Short mmCIF file of C-alpha atoms and ligand atoms in Angstrom, two decimals:
data_model
loop_
_atom_site.label_atom_id
_atom_site.label_comp_id
_atom_site.label_asym_id
_atom_site.label_seq_id
_atom_site.Cartn_x
_atom_site.Cartn_y
_atom_site.Cartn_z
CA MET A 14 212.86 -26.07 -57.86
CA ILE A 15 211.99 -28.10 -54.77
CA THR A 16 208.43 -29.41 -54.46
CA ILE A 17 207.14 -30.57 -51.07
CA THR A 18 203.65 -31.90 -50.56
CA GLY A 19 201.73 -31.79 -47.31
CA LYS A 20 198.15 -31.42 -46.30
CA SER A 21 196.00 -28.55 -47.42
CA VAL A 22 194.36 -26.60 -44.62
CA PHE A 23 193.08 -23.71 -46.66
CA GLY A 24 192.98 -23.03 -50.40
CA GLY A 25 194.40 -20.13 -52.35
CA VAL A 26 197.80 -19.41 -53.85
CA SER A 27 200.48 -17.27 -52.26
CA ILE A 28 203.70 -16.24 -53.88
CA GLY A 29 206.52 -14.62 -51.92
CA LYS A 30 209.60 -15.11 -49.80
CA ILE A 31 209.75 -17.60 -46.99
CA SER A 32 210.23 -16.20 -43.54
CA PHE A 33 210.98 -18.81 -40.91
CA TYR A 34 209.32 -18.26 -37.56
CA LYS A 35 211.97 -17.52 -34.97
CA ARG A 36 211.68 -18.53 -31.36
CA ASP A 37 214.06 -17.47 -28.65
CA LYS A 38 215.18 -20.80 -27.37
CA LYS A 39 214.93 -20.64 -23.60
CA VAL A 40 217.20 -22.95 -21.72
CA VAL A 41 215.75 -23.37 -18.28
CA LYS A 42 218.34 -23.99 -15.60
CA ARG A 43 217.67 -25.42 -12.15
CA LEU A 44 219.02 -22.94 -9.62
CA HIS A 45 219.07 -23.21 -5.87
CA VAL A 46 217.41 -20.23 -4.16
CA GLU A 47 217.33 -19.16 -0.53
CA ASP A 48 214.50 -16.67 -0.85
CA THR A 49 211.72 -19.02 -1.97
CA GLU A 50 208.99 -16.48 -1.13
CA GLY A 51 210.73 -13.99 -3.41
CA GLU A 52 210.57 -16.59 -6.23
CA VAL A 53 206.88 -17.20 -5.56
CA THR A 54 206.31 -13.44 -5.86
CA ARG A 55 208.28 -13.36 -9.15
CA PHE A 56 206.11 -16.18 -10.48
CA GLN A 57 202.92 -14.47 -9.33
CA SER A 58 203.81 -11.19 -10.97
CA ALA A 59 204.76 -12.96 -14.24
CA ARG A 60 201.44 -14.79 -14.06
CA ALA A 61 199.57 -11.49 -13.67
CA THR A 62 201.43 -10.01 -16.66
CA ALA A 63 200.63 -13.12 -18.72
CA ILE A 64 196.94 -12.80 -17.89
CA GLU A 65 197.01 -9.14 -18.98
CA GLN A 66 198.68 -10.14 -22.28
CA LEU A 67 196.09 -12.86 -22.84
CA LYS A 68 193.23 -10.42 -22.26
CA LYS A 69 194.66 -8.15 -24.97
CA LEU A 70 195.20 -11.12 -27.28
CA TYR A 71 191.62 -12.19 -26.71
CA GLU A 72 190.39 -8.76 -27.79
CA LYS A 73 192.64 -8.75 -30.86
CA ALA A 74 191.44 -12.24 -31.81
CA MET A 75 187.81 -11.20 -31.32
CA ASP A 76 188.33 -8.49 -33.94
CA ASP A 77 190.40 -10.62 -36.32
CA VAL A 78 188.80 -14.05 -36.17
CA GLY A 79 185.61 -13.87 -34.11
CA GLU A 80 184.45 -15.02 -30.72
CA ALA A 81 184.57 -18.78 -31.24
CA ASN A 82 188.20 -18.68 -32.28
CA ALA A 83 189.19 -16.12 -29.67
CA ALA A 84 187.92 -18.47 -26.96
CA ILE A 85 191.28 -20.27 -26.87
CA PHE A 86 192.79 -17.25 -25.10
CA GLU A 87 190.11 -17.38 -22.48
CA ILE A 88 191.00 -21.03 -21.95
CA HIS A 89 194.63 -19.97 -21.55
CA GLN A 90 193.63 -17.41 -18.93
CA MET A 91 191.65 -20.09 -17.11
CA MET A 92 194.69 -22.37 -17.13
CA LEU A 93 196.72 -19.64 -15.44
CA ASP A 94 194.02 -19.37 -12.79
CA ASP A 95 193.92 -23.12 -12.25
CA LEU A 96 194.69 -23.88 -8.62
CA ASP A 97 196.40 -27.21 -9.33
CA TYR A 98 198.73 -25.52 -11.79
CA ILE A 99 199.57 -22.67 -9.43
CA GLU A 100 199.99 -24.96 -6.43
CA SER A 101 202.28 -27.27 -8.36
CA ILE A 102 204.61 -24.37 -9.27
CA GLU A 103 204.61 -22.88 -5.78
CA ASN A 104 205.18 -26.28 -4.16
CA ILE A 105 208.15 -27.00 -6.40
CA ILE A 106 209.68 -23.61 -5.56
CA ARG A 107 209.17 -24.06 -1.82
CA THR A 108 209.96 -27.75 -1.34
CA GLN A 109 212.85 -27.99 -3.80
CA GLU A 110 214.10 -24.44 -3.13
CA VAL A 111 214.43 -23.72 -6.82
CA ASN A 112 213.93 -20.80 -9.21
CA ALA A 113 210.49 -19.95 -10.62
CA GLU A 114 211.59 -20.79 -14.19
CA PHE A 115 212.48 -24.35 -13.25
CA ALA A 116 209.20 -24.82 -11.36
CA VAL A 117 207.14 -23.48 -14.29
CA ALA A 118 208.97 -25.64 -16.85
CA THR A 119 208.66 -28.77 -14.72
CA THR A 120 204.96 -28.18 -14.10
CA ALA A 121 204.40 -27.55 -17.82
CA ASP A 122 206.08 -30.86 -18.68
CA ASN A 123 204.11 -32.79 -16.04
CA PHE A 124 200.76 -31.29 -16.96
CA SER A 125 201.21 -31.63 -20.68
CA GLU A 126 202.28 -35.26 -20.31
CA MET A 127 199.21 -35.88 -18.18
CA PHE A 128 196.92 -34.29 -20.79
CA ALA A 129 198.63 -36.09 -23.66
CA SER A 130 198.08 -39.47 -22.01
CA MET A 131 194.33 -39.00 -21.60
CA ASP A 132 191.90 -40.91 -23.81
CA ASP A 133 189.82 -37.86 -24.52
CA ALA A 134 190.98 -36.13 -27.74
CA TYR A 135 189.88 -32.74 -26.44
CA MET A 136 192.05 -33.09 -23.32
CA GLN A 137 194.96 -34.33 -25.44
CA GLY A 138 194.71 -31.09 -27.39
CA ARG A 139 195.17 -29.15 -24.14
CA ALA A 140 198.73 -30.52 -23.81
CA ALA A 141 199.92 -27.97 -26.37
CA ASP A 142 197.98 -25.20 -24.63
CA VAL A 143 199.53 -25.77 -21.21
CA LYS A 144 202.98 -25.62 -22.84
CA ASP A 145 201.97 -22.48 -24.67
CA VAL A 146 200.86 -20.60 -21.53
CA SER A 147 203.89 -21.78 -19.60
CA GLU A 148 206.20 -20.57 -22.39
CA ARG A 149 204.54 -17.18 -22.04
CA ILE A 150 205.38 -17.06 -18.32
CA LEU A 151 208.94 -18.20 -19.00
CA THR A 152 209.37 -15.42 -21.59
CA ILE A 153 208.14 -12.86 -19.08
CA LEU A 154 210.37 -14.25 -16.33
CA SER A 155 213.42 -14.17 -18.59
CA GLY A 156 212.67 -10.63 -19.76
CA ALA A 157 213.28 -11.84 -23.35
CA GLY A 158 211.67 -10.09 -26.32
CA GLU A 159 208.71 -11.46 -28.22
CA SER A 160 209.23 -14.30 -30.66
CA GLY A 161 207.97 -13.81 -34.15
CA VAL A 162 208.77 -13.01 -37.70
CA LYS A 163 211.54 -10.67 -38.64
CA THR A 164 210.26 -9.28 -41.90
CA ASP A 165 208.94 -5.97 -43.13
CA GLU A 166 207.64 -7.39 -46.38
CA PRO A 167 204.61 -9.71 -46.45
CA ALA A 168 205.98 -13.26 -46.48
CA ILE A 169 205.10 -16.93 -46.42
CA ILE A 170 205.45 -17.89 -42.78
CA ALA A 171 207.18 -21.23 -42.34
CA ALA A 172 207.62 -23.01 -39.02
CA ASP A 173 207.94 -26.41 -37.44
CA ASP A 174 204.50 -25.76 -36.01
CA LEU A 175 202.70 -22.69 -34.73
CA ALA A 176 200.88 -22.34 -31.43
CA PRO A 177 197.50 -20.58 -31.58
CA SER A 178 198.86 -17.57 -29.72
CA GLU A 179 201.76 -17.32 -32.17
CA THR A 180 199.37 -17.45 -35.12
CA VAL A 181 197.06 -14.76 -33.82
CA GLN A 182 199.89 -12.44 -32.78
CA LEU A 183 201.23 -12.36 -36.34
CA ASP A 184 200.45 -9.18 -38.20
CA LYS A 185 197.88 -10.43 -40.72
CA ASP A 186 199.00 -7.94 -43.35
CA LYS A 187 202.45 -9.49 -43.31
CA VAL A 188 201.28 -13.07 -43.78
CA LEU A 189 200.88 -14.37 -47.33
CA GLY A 190 200.46 -17.97 -46.25
CA PHE A 191 201.41 -20.61 -43.70
CA ALA A 192 203.62 -23.64 -44.26
CA THR A 193 204.46 -25.95 -41.37
CA MET A 194 206.40 -29.17 -40.96
CA TYR A 195 203.98 -30.65 -38.47
CA GLY A 196 200.52 -29.86 -37.12
CA SER A 197 197.13 -31.41 -37.60
CA SER A 198 194.18 -30.15 -39.55
CA ASN A 199 192.26 -30.16 -36.24
CA SER A 200 194.68 -27.83 -34.54
CA HIS A 201 193.61 -24.37 -33.55
CA THR A 202 196.24 -22.95 -35.87
CA ALA A 203 194.60 -24.74 -38.79
CA ILE A 204 191.23 -23.38 -37.68
CA LEU A 205 192.65 -19.89 -37.49
CA ALA A 206 194.25 -20.14 -40.93
CA ARG A 207 190.87 -21.11 -42.36
CA THR A 208 189.11 -18.37 -40.53
CA MET A 209 191.68 -15.80 -41.59
CA ASN A 210 191.28 -16.94 -45.23
CA ILE A 211 195.01 -17.50 -45.60
CA PRO A 212 196.42 -20.25 -47.86
CA ALA A 213 197.95 -22.85 -45.58
CA VAL A 214 199.73 -26.16 -45.89
CA ILE A 215 200.73 -28.33 -42.94
CA GLY A 216 202.53 -31.63 -42.45
CA LEU A 217 205.30 -30.83 -44.97
CA GLY A 218 207.79 -32.77 -42.84
CA GLN A 219 211.46 -32.10 -42.30
CA GLU A 220 212.13 -31.37 -45.95
CA LEU A 221 210.86 -27.91 -45.11
CA SER A 222 213.95 -26.69 -43.33
CA GLU A 223 215.20 -23.38 -41.95
CA LYS A 224 217.77 -23.23 -44.75
CA PHE A 225 214.94 -22.02 -47.01
CA ASP A 226 214.56 -18.83 -44.97
CA GLY A 227 214.48 -15.91 -47.39
CA ARG A 228 214.04 -18.02 -50.54
CA ASP A 229 211.27 -17.47 -53.11
CA ALA A 230 208.35 -19.86 -52.82
CA ILE A 231 204.77 -20.56 -53.80
CA ILE A 232 202.09 -22.14 -51.64
CA ASP A 233 199.34 -23.88 -53.53
CA GLY A 234 196.79 -24.24 -50.74
CA PHE A 235 194.42 -26.09 -53.07
CA THR A 236 196.73 -29.07 -53.52
CA GLY A 237 198.73 -28.76 -50.29
CA THR A 238 202.02 -28.08 -52.09
CA ILE A 239 204.90 -25.70 -51.56
CA TYR A 240 207.31 -24.92 -54.41
CA ILE A 241 210.65 -23.50 -53.33
CA GLU A 242 212.59 -21.48 -55.91
CA PRO A 243 209.93 -22.25 -58.51
CA ASP A 244 210.83 -22.45 -62.19
CA GLU A 245 209.31 -20.02 -64.69
CA ALA A 246 206.63 -22.47 -65.93
CA THR A 247 205.36 -23.23 -62.41
CA LEU A 248 205.39 -19.55 -61.56
CA GLU A 249 203.29 -18.76 -64.63
CA LEU A 250 200.84 -21.57 -63.86
CA MET A 251 200.46 -20.48 -60.26
CA ARG A 252 200.05 -16.82 -61.21
CA GLU A 253 197.14 -17.87 -63.42
CA LYS A 254 195.63 -19.97 -60.63
CA GLN A 255 196.01 -17.05 -58.26
CA ARG A 256 194.41 -14.69 -60.77
CA GLN A 257 191.37 -16.98 -61.12
CA ASP A 258 191.10 -17.26 -57.36
CA GLN A 259 191.30 -13.49 -57.02
CA GLU A 260 188.56 -13.05 -59.60
CA GLN A 261 186.33 -15.28 -57.49
CA ARG A 262 187.28 -13.29 -54.42
CA ALA A 263 186.39 -10.04 -56.18
CA LEU A 264 182.92 -11.42 -56.84
CA LEU A 265 182.81 -12.40 -53.20
CA GLU A 266 183.82 -8.95 -52.05
CA GLN A 267 180.94 -7.33 -53.92
CA LEU A 268 178.35 -9.70 -52.52
CA LYS A 269 179.85 -10.36 -49.14
CA GLY A 270 177.69 -9.27 -46.25
CA LYS A 271 174.74 -8.70 -48.58
CA GLU A 272 171.43 -10.35 -47.79
CA ASN A 273 169.94 -13.19 -49.78
CA VAL A 274 166.83 -11.21 -50.57
CA THR A 275 164.78 -10.71 -53.71
CA LYS A 276 163.77 -7.29 -55.00
CA SER A 277 160.31 -7.90 -53.53
CA GLY A 278 161.78 -8.64 -50.13
CA GLN A 279 161.60 -12.46 -49.95
CA LYS A 280 164.47 -13.80 -47.88
CA VAL A 281 166.14 -17.21 -48.30
CA ASN A 282 168.93 -18.82 -46.32
CA VAL A 283 171.85 -19.82 -48.49
CA TYR A 284 173.87 -22.50 -46.73
CA ALA A 285 176.66 -24.81 -47.81
CA ASN A 286 177.18 -28.54 -48.26
CA ILE A 287 180.40 -29.94 -46.84
CA GLY A 288 182.07 -33.34 -46.59
CA ASN A 289 184.78 -32.60 -44.05
CA ILE A 290 186.13 -30.07 -41.61
CA ALA A 291 188.53 -28.53 -44.10
CA ASP A 292 185.57 -27.34 -46.18
CA VAL A 293 184.45 -24.99 -43.42
CA GLY A 294 187.05 -22.45 -44.55
CA LEU A 295 185.43 -22.39 -47.97
CA VAL A 296 182.02 -21.85 -46.41
CA LEU A 297 183.28 -18.85 -44.45
CA LYS A 298 185.28 -17.56 -47.40
CA ASN A 299 182.15 -17.59 -49.52
CA ASP A 300 180.05 -16.03 -46.76
CA GLY A 301 177.75 -19.02 -46.24
CA GLY A 302 174.92 -18.39 -43.80
CA GLY A 303 175.31 -21.85 -42.30
CA ILE A 304 175.91 -25.46 -43.21
CA GLY A 305 172.86 -27.13 -44.69
CA LEU A 306 174.40 -30.56 -45.13
CA PHE A 307 177.47 -31.99 -43.46
CA ARG A 308 177.83 -35.45 -45.01
CA SER A 309 179.09 -37.14 -41.85
CA GLU A 310 179.71 -40.43 -43.64
CA PHE A 311 183.00 -38.99 -44.88
CA LEU A 312 184.35 -39.38 -41.35
CA TYR A 313 183.62 -43.09 -41.75
CA LEU A 314 184.89 -43.30 -45.33
CA GLU A 315 188.21 -41.68 -44.42
CA SER A 316 188.78 -44.05 -41.53
CA SER A 317 189.98 -47.66 -41.56
CA THR A 318 187.78 -48.56 -38.61
CA PHE A 319 184.66 -47.16 -36.91
CA PRO A 320 185.39 -43.57 -35.87
CA THR A 321 185.07 -43.38 -32.09
CA GLU A 322 182.58 -41.18 -30.27
CA GLU A 323 185.47 -38.95 -29.24
CA GLU A 324 186.81 -38.56 -32.78
CA GLN A 325 183.37 -37.69 -34.04
CA PHE A 326 182.72 -35.32 -31.15
CA VAL A 327 185.92 -33.40 -31.89
CA ALA A 328 185.01 -33.08 -35.59
CA TYR A 329 181.41 -31.94 -35.01
CA LYS A 330 182.43 -29.56 -32.26
CA GLN A 331 185.09 -28.03 -34.45
CA VAL A 332 182.67 -27.41 -37.29
CA ALA A 333 180.11 -25.92 -34.89
CA GLU A 334 182.72 -23.67 -33.26
CA ASN A 335 184.15 -22.54 -36.57
CA MET A 336 180.70 -21.57 -37.75
CA ALA A 337 180.40 -19.45 -34.61
CA GLY A 338 176.71 -19.70 -33.83
CA LYS A 339 175.48 -20.23 -37.40
CA ARG A 340 173.29 -23.26 -38.01
CA VAL A 341 175.20 -26.47 -38.83
CA ILE A 342 173.01 -29.33 -40.05
CA ILE A 343 174.81 -32.61 -39.65
CA ARG A 344 173.36 -35.58 -41.47
CA THR A 345 173.76 -38.91 -39.75
CA LEU A 346 175.63 -41.72 -41.44
CA ASP A 347 174.52 -42.29 -45.04
CA ILE A 348 176.55 -45.24 -46.31
CA GLY A 349 175.60 -48.11 -48.55
CA ALA A 350 174.84 -47.92 -52.27
CA ASP A 351 177.75 -45.99 -53.85
CA LYS A 352 179.40 -45.25 -50.50
CA GLN A 353 180.91 -48.54 -49.35
CA VAL A 354 182.98 -48.86 -46.20
CA ASP A 355 184.90 -52.14 -45.85
CA TYR A 356 184.74 -52.47 -42.08
CA PHE A 357 180.93 -52.43 -42.15
CA ASN A 358 181.13 -55.75 -43.98
CA LEU A 359 178.00 -55.06 -46.00
CA ALA A 360 176.90 -57.94 -48.19
CA LYS A 361 176.81 -57.54 -51.97
CA GLU A 362 173.32 -56.66 -53.13
CA GLU A 363 171.39 -56.96 -56.36
CA ASN A 364 170.07 -53.42 -56.06
CA PRO A 365 172.29 -51.49 -53.68
CA ALA A 366 170.53 -48.15 -54.29
CA LEU A 367 167.35 -49.83 -53.11
CA GLY A 368 169.18 -51.72 -50.44
CA TYR A 369 170.59 -51.75 -46.98
CA ARG A 370 171.78 -48.17 -46.62
CA ALA A 371 171.66 -44.99 -44.54
CA ILE A 372 169.01 -44.92 -41.80
CA ARG A 373 168.26 -48.61 -42.43
CA ILE A 374 171.75 -49.51 -41.22
CA CYS A 375 171.47 -47.16 -38.24
CA LEU A 376 168.11 -48.49 -37.11
CA THR A 377 169.20 -52.12 -37.32
CA GLN A 378 172.63 -51.50 -35.75
CA PRO A 379 171.67 -49.05 -33.00
CA GLU A 380 175.08 -49.22 -31.30
CA ILE A 381 176.71 -47.59 -34.32
CA PHE A 382 173.88 -45.04 -34.45
CA LYS A 383 174.05 -44.26 -30.74
CA THR A 384 177.79 -43.61 -30.87
CA GLN A 385 177.19 -41.00 -33.53
CA LEU A 386 174.19 -39.49 -31.75
CA ARG A 387 176.11 -39.19 -28.48
CA ALA A 388 178.92 -37.37 -30.31
CA LEU A 389 176.41 -35.07 -32.00
CA TYR A 390 174.52 -34.26 -28.81
CA ARG A 391 177.71 -33.59 -26.89
CA ALA A 392 178.94 -31.29 -29.67
CA SER A 393 175.60 -29.45 -29.65
CA ALA A 394 176.75 -27.62 -26.51
CA PHE A 395 179.33 -25.78 -28.64
CA GLY A 396 177.27 -24.22 -31.42
CA GLN A 397 173.99 -24.36 -33.30
CA ILE A 398 173.98 -27.99 -34.41
CA ALA A 399 170.88 -29.49 -36.04
CA ILE A 400 170.61 -33.19 -36.90
CA MET A 401 169.14 -34.62 -40.08
CA PHE A 402 168.30 -38.22 -41.00
CA PRO A 403 168.70 -39.62 -44.52
CA MET A 404 166.53 -41.95 -46.65
CA ILE A 405 163.39 -41.72 -44.53
CA ILE A 406 160.28 -43.44 -45.88
CA SER A 407 157.91 -43.55 -42.92
CA VAL A 408 156.67 -41.92 -39.73
CA ASP A 409 157.54 -45.11 -37.83
CA GLU A 410 161.19 -44.67 -38.66
CA VAL A 411 161.13 -41.16 -37.21
CA LYS A 412 159.44 -42.44 -34.05
CA ARG A 413 162.06 -45.17 -33.68
CA ILE A 414 164.83 -42.57 -34.14
CA LYS A 415 163.28 -40.48 -31.37
CA GLU A 416 163.22 -43.47 -29.02
CA ILE A 417 166.92 -44.04 -29.62
CA ILE A 418 167.59 -40.33 -29.08
CA ALA A 419 165.70 -40.51 -25.77
CA GLU A 420 168.02 -43.32 -24.64
CA VAL A 421 171.04 -41.24 -25.59
CA THR A 422 169.85 -38.08 -23.82
CA GLU A 423 168.95 -40.05 -20.70
CA GLU A 424 172.49 -41.39 -20.57
CA LEU A 425 173.90 -37.90 -21.06
CA ASP A 426 171.63 -36.50 -18.35
CA ALA A 427 172.69 -39.24 -15.95
CA ALA A 428 176.34 -38.42 -16.61
CA GLU A 429 175.59 -34.67 -16.36
CA ILE A 430 177.05 -34.08 -19.82
CA PRO A 431 175.74 -30.81 -21.29
CA TYR A 432 173.93 -30.67 -24.63
CA ASN A 433 171.39 -28.44 -26.35
CA LYS A 434 167.97 -29.57 -25.15
CA ASN A 435 166.24 -27.78 -28.06
CA ILE A 436 168.32 -29.27 -30.84
CA GLU A 437 166.45 -29.14 -34.18
CA LEU A 438 165.75 -32.53 -35.75
CA GLY A 439 165.01 -32.81 -39.45
CA ILE A 440 164.75 -35.38 -42.19
CA MET A 441 165.87 -35.61 -45.76
CA ILE A 442 163.08 -35.76 -48.28
CA GLU A 443 164.69 -37.97 -50.88
CA THR A 444 162.22 -40.79 -51.46
CA PRO A 445 158.83 -40.45 -53.16
CA ALA A 446 157.35 -42.18 -50.08
CA ALA A 447 158.56 -39.37 -47.83
CA VAL A 448 156.99 -36.82 -50.15
CA MET A 449 153.66 -38.64 -50.14
CA VAL A 450 153.52 -38.79 -46.32
CA SER A 451 155.19 -35.43 -45.83
CA ARG A 452 152.23 -33.91 -43.99
CA GLU A 453 152.48 -36.61 -41.31
CA LEU A 454 156.26 -36.44 -41.23
CA ALA A 455 156.13 -32.66 -40.81
CA LYS A 456 154.24 -33.13 -37.54
CA GLU A 457 157.19 -35.13 -36.17
CA VAL A 458 160.20 -33.00 -37.13
CA ASP A 459 161.47 -29.42 -37.11
CA PHE A 460 162.48 -29.20 -40.76
CA PHE A 461 162.79 -30.94 -44.13
CA SER A 462 165.73 -30.88 -46.51
CA VAL A 463 165.10 -32.16 -50.02
CA GLY A 464 167.81 -34.47 -51.35
CA THR A 465 167.16 -33.99 -55.03
CA ASN A 466 169.98 -36.30 -56.09
CA ASP A 467 168.25 -39.35 -54.64
CA LEU A 468 164.75 -37.99 -55.10
CA THR A 469 165.48 -37.77 -58.84
CA GLN A 470 166.90 -41.29 -58.92
CA TYR A 471 163.91 -42.80 -57.10
CA THR A 472 161.25 -40.72 -58.84
CA LEU A 473 162.52 -41.26 -62.38
CA ALA A 474 163.80 -44.79 -61.68
CA ILE A 475 167.18 -43.71 -63.02
CA ASP A 476 170.30 -45.05 -61.31
CA ARG A 477 172.32 -41.93 -60.48
CA GLN A 478 175.55 -43.88 -60.98
CA ASN A 479 174.77 -45.07 -64.50
CA PRO A 480 176.30 -42.79 -67.16
CA LYS A 481 174.31 -44.51 -69.92
CA LEU A 482 171.11 -43.02 -68.57
CA GLU A 483 172.35 -39.45 -68.71
CA SER A 484 170.16 -38.57 -71.71
CA PHE A 485 167.04 -39.82 -69.88
CA CYS A 486 167.77 -37.95 -66.72
CA ASP A 487 165.72 -34.77 -66.87
CA THR A 488 166.52 -33.07 -63.58
CA HIS A 489 163.79 -30.49 -64.28
CA HIS A 490 161.17 -33.23 -64.75
CA PRO A 491 157.76 -31.87 -63.67
CA ALA A 492 157.34 -34.85 -61.34
CA ILE A 493 160.37 -33.79 -59.33
CA LEU A 494 159.30 -30.16 -59.15
CA ALA A 495 155.79 -31.25 -58.11
CA MET A 496 157.29 -33.42 -55.35
CA ILE A 497 159.33 -30.52 -54.00
CA LYS A 498 156.23 -28.30 -54.05
CA MET A 499 154.16 -30.90 -52.24
CA ALA A 500 156.77 -31.33 -49.52
CA ALA A 501 157.08 -27.54 -49.18
CA ASP A 502 153.33 -27.07 -48.85
CA ASN A 503 153.09 -29.81 -46.23
CA ALA A 504 156.04 -28.50 -44.25
CA HIS A 505 154.56 -25.01 -44.19
CA ALA A 506 151.09 -26.30 -43.32
CA GLU A 507 152.65 -27.67 -40.12
CA GLY A 508 154.66 -24.52 -39.50
CA LYS A 509 157.99 -26.16 -40.38
CA TRP A 510 160.71 -24.93 -42.72
CA ILE A 511 162.06 -26.66 -45.81
CA GLY A 512 165.37 -26.50 -47.64
CA ILE A 513 166.98 -28.15 -50.65
CA CYS A 514 170.41 -29.71 -50.23
CA GLY A 515 170.64 -31.79 -53.41
CA GLU A 516 172.55 -30.44 -56.40
CA LEU A 517 169.38 -28.95 -57.86
CA GLY A 518 169.42 -26.33 -55.11
CA ALA A 519 172.35 -24.68 -56.90
CA ASP A 520 170.64 -24.68 -60.31
CA THR A 521 170.10 -20.96 -60.76
CA THR A 522 167.63 -21.56 -63.60
CA LEU A 523 165.28 -22.96 -60.95
CA THR A 524 165.88 -20.44 -58.16
CA GLU A 525 162.82 -18.45 -59.14
CA GLN A 526 160.59 -21.52 -59.00
CA PHE A 527 161.98 -22.61 -55.65
CA LEU A 528 161.31 -19.18 -54.23
CA ALA A 529 157.78 -19.25 -55.62
CA MET A 530 157.28 -22.53 -53.72
CA GLY A 531 158.40 -20.76 -50.57
CA VAL A 532 161.56 -22.83 -50.11
CA ASP A 533 163.27 -21.38 -47.04
CA GLU A 534 166.82 -22.53 -47.56
CA LEU A 535 169.13 -23.57 -50.39
CA SER A 536 172.22 -25.52 -49.44
CA VAL A 537 174.85 -25.60 -52.15
CA SER A 538 178.54 -26.28 -52.58
CA PRO A 539 180.59 -23.40 -51.11
CA ALA A 540 181.64 -22.11 -54.53
CA MET A 541 177.98 -21.77 -55.54
CA ILE A 542 176.89 -19.62 -52.58
CA LEU A 543 177.65 -16.33 -54.30
CA PRO A 544 176.23 -17.19 -57.73
CA VAL A 545 173.00 -18.28 -55.98
CA ARG A 546 172.97 -15.11 -53.89
CA LYS A 547 173.46 -13.09 -57.08
CA ARG A 548 170.48 -14.83 -58.70
CA ILE A 549 168.23 -14.32 -55.66
CA ARG A 550 169.05 -10.62 -55.58
CA GLU A 551 168.17 -10.27 -59.26
CA LEU A 552 164.67 -11.72 -58.83
C1 LIG B 721 170.70 -36.09 -52.14
O1 LIG B 721 170.39 -37.27 -52.26
O2 LIG B 721 170.22 -35.17 -52.84
C2 LIG B 721 171.67 -35.68 -51.13
C3 LIG B 721 171.86 -34.42 -50.84
O3 LIG B 721 172.41 -36.64 -50.51
P1 LIG B 721 173.59 -37.49 -51.20
O4 LIG B 721 173.92 -36.82 -52.50
O5 LIG B 721 174.70 -37.48 -50.23
O6 LIG B 721 172.94 -38.81 -51.36
MG1 LIG B 722 170.86 -38.76 -50.80
#
């Protein structure tokens, strides 16, 4: 048995034969031509055919993976309509008196190098797209057949990497899973794998070679592992893991598409909590209505230096696009206390939970805060992003946040950078102070989200990190429930909505009480979406 570990893109277990993705290698030759206008016509007719193909692909992708993910094929069509791109090809044909293939390949190389060298991560990502569309034209020009997978049986598709168009063109019924040598978890292919709910592992490196074509294998998408020619024990273990996963999926199937509504007709939004982009697949898999808490500090925790505006923008945009119009509430940086990041150089504190953390860091280091806000506002043009601020204790803090936001939006306006002008702004209710002034706070914001993990710690004076206090920690303490009720009443009195994103939101023994308080949203870990939906529907 050979075990190769890469990066998980989407969970699940698939067992089957490996089928290596075949590409017709096109060797582009430089040929001298007399009839340059004839070559230009050949190029133009191949371009028209490519646009037709892309239109069909767009429609197929719309059906398979939704509008947000299909958009890539619109971008490809736009690239083929780009005047610079067309002019470059036609100029090369005419001035160098060469064949269309050579002009297309040269232009593809030049443009993709230009994109790859840009600072902007989004534009860098376009380097692969320009190659992809140009390959399409070259295939049409050469009259070669389609690339793809030569298998009648469903198989694990292995490849060096897969372009988005290659991924979408695959017959979904024939794909058990994806395994690639390269690729990034930000790539469109990774997004598509998540959206298609297909176990996928990337970055397996060159150990994954074509010699494994046709061999038996298992993908464990949960751990990012591929087992080639697995032994009996591994096969048994993975069959059991797959069975458990399928059981969960069966539950999902029954409840999927159903409303979160009680027998008496009360509706609640059930959203999901996530820590990184890879979790979005789980949210979609479990039919989450939105994201109620994206803990953005994980972008900082996973990095060895401050994540740049561009890096953050790409991450937020991707989550927003993947959620295709559903609400995505991104919480601004919440570090300090148990979440320490070396490069922030935070001093040791006597009482870190009561210390320099979350919004306190952002308000005293506005440059860090503004970088994140700029990324969030820019990403808001690509989906329904809402922003939420942690650890609030006063109205003044909210006012100060709004001043900083005004500076950011002024800068964006001046640079004519688009953003959603009606972005919802909310705060976490996770300190007793915020509860006590919640009526005033509700006047300032669009929504509340109760962070019961911290609210419990601060209300009961019980350090959430201290295992010795477990027996004292009554998460159903009447003081906590009274606080949630008070915040809910005050939110509603000001016409604002309230959710719960702490762990208590997933406690199905309390769902009835939360609904009685009129809580509008419960944000829970992806795996808890369906159990909570089940409970709501029973009430
Ligand atoms: C909370 O405090 O309840 C919360 C949701 O935030 P975190 O657990 O990240 O502090
Ligand atoms: Mg908290």
